[in-house]
Coordinates of C-alpha atoms in Angstrom, one line a residue:
X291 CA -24.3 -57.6 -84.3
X292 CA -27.8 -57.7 -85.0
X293 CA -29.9 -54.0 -85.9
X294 CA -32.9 -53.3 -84.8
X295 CA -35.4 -52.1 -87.8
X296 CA -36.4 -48.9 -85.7
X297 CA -32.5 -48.3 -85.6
X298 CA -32.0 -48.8 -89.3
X299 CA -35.0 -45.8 -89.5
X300 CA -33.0 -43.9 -87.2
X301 CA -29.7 -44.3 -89.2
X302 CA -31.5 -43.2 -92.8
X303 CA -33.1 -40.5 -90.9
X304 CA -29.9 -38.6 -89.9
X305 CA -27.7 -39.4 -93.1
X306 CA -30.7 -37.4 -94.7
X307 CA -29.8 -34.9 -91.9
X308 CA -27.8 -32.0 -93.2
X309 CA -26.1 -30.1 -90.8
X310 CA -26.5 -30.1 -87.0
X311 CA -30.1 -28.2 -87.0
X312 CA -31.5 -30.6 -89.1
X313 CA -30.4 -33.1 -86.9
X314 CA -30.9 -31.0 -83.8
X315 CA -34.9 -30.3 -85.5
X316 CA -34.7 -34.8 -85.4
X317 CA -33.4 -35.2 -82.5
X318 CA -36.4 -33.8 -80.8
X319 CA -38.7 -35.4 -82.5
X320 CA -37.3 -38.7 -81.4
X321 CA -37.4 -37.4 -77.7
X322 CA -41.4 -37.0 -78.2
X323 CA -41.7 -40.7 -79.4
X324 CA -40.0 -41.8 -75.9
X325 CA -42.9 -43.9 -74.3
X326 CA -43.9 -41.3 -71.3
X327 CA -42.8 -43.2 -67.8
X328 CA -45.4 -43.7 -64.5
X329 CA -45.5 -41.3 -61.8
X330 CA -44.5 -44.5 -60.0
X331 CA -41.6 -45.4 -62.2
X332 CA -39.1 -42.0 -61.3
X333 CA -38.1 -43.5 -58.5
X334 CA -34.7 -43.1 -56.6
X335 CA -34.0 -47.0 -57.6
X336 CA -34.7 -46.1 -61.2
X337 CA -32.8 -43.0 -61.3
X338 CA -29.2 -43.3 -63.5
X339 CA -26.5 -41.3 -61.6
X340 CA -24.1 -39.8 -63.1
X341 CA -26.0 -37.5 -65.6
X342 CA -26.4 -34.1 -65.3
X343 CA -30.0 -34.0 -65.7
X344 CA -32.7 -35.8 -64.2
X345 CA -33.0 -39.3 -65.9
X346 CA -34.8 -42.7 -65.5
X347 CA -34.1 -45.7 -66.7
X348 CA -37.0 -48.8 -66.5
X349 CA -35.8 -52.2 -67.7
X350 CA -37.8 -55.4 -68.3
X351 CA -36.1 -59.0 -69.5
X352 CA -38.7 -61.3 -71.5
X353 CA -36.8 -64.4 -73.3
X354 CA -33.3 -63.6 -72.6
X355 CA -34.2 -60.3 -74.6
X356 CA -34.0 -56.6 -72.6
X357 CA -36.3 -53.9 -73.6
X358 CA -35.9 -50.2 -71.7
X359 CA -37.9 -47.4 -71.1
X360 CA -36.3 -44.2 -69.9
X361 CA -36.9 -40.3 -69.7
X362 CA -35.4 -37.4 -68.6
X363 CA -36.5 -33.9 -67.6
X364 CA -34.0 -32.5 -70.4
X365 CA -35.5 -31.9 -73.7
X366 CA -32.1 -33.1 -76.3
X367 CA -31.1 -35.6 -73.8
X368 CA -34.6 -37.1 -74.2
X369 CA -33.9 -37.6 -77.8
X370 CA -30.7 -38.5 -77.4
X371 CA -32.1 -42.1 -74.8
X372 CA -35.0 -42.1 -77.8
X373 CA -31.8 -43.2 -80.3
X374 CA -29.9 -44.9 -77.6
X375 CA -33.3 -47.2 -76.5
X376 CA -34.0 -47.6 -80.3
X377 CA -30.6 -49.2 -80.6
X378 CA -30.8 -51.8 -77.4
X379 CA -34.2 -52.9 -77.9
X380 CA -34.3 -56.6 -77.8
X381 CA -30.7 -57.1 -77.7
X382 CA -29.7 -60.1 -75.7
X383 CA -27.1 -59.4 -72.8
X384 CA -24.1 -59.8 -74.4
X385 CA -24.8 -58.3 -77.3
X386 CA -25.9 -55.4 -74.8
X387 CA -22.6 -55.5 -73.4
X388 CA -20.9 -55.5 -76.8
X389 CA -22.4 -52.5 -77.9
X390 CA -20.1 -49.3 -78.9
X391 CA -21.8 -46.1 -78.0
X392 CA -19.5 -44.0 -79.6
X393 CA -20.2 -45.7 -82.8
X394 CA -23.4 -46.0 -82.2
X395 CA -23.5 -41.9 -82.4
X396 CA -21.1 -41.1 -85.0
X397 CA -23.3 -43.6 -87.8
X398 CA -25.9 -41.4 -87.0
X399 CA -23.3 -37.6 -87.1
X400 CA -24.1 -36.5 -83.7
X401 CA -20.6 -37.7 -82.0
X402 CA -19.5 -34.2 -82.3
X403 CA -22.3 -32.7 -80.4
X404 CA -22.0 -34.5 -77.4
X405 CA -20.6 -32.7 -74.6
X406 CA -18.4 -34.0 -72.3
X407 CA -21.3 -33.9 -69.8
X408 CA -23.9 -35.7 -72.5
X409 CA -21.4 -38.4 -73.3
X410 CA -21.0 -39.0 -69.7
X411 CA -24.5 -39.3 -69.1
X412 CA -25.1 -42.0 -72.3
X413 CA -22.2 -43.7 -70.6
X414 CA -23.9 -43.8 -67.6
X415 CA -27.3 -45.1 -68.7
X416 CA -25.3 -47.9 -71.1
X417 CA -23.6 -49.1 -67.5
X418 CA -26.8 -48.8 -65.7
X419 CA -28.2 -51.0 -68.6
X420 CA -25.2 -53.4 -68.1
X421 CA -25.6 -53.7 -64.7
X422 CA -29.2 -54.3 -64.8
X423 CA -28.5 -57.1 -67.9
X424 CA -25.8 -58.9 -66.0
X425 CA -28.1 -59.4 -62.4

């Protein structure tokens, strides 16, 4: 499966990461690259259930290619979508739908500091991206 060059940065950017506040210090800073969504874009329909916190997810499909926008009113979880949106980015459906998450975050070391809730909540963003890829 095809990487992204922005995920490649992602991946050498935590394997330079030592330890979880290092990674904690990155993971932030990805959330505050996140491209800010409208007003008009939290809506109900764009909400992802299933998370704990508060978070959006806005998709677009241009060439059989999906790009996302999301947010969330949670500060980690924000950088956590950041590294998840880096890593769907102009992936084509199936490739979409063949994409492990858990993989996904263990390349980069976090695996172990998803909580039940956060892993739930990636899950449930990667569905609602499914979903939205397979309409």
């Amino acid at each position: 499966m095809s990487m992204p060059e922005q995920a490649r940065q992602a991946l050498e950017a935590f394997e330079q990461g030592k330890g979880w506040e290092q990674r904690a210090r990155l993971l932030m800073q990805w959330g505050e690259r996140l491209e800010p969504l409208a007003d008009s874009e939290k809506t109900e329909a764009n909400r992802v259930h299933g998370c704990e916190s508060l978070v959006w997810l806005v998709a677009e499909q241009a060439e059989g290619l999906w790009q996302f926008k999301a947010s969330s009113d949670a500060r980690l979880l924000r950088g956590l979508l950041a590294l998840l949106l880096v890593r769907v980015q102009g992936l084509a459906s199936e490739e979409l739908a063949g994409l492990d998450l858990r993989e996904w975050f263990s390349q980069l070391g976090l695996e172990r500091q998803l909580s039940p809730s956060r892993s739930n909540g990636l899950h449930a963003v990667l569905q609602r991206m499914a979903e939205l890829a397979s309409c």
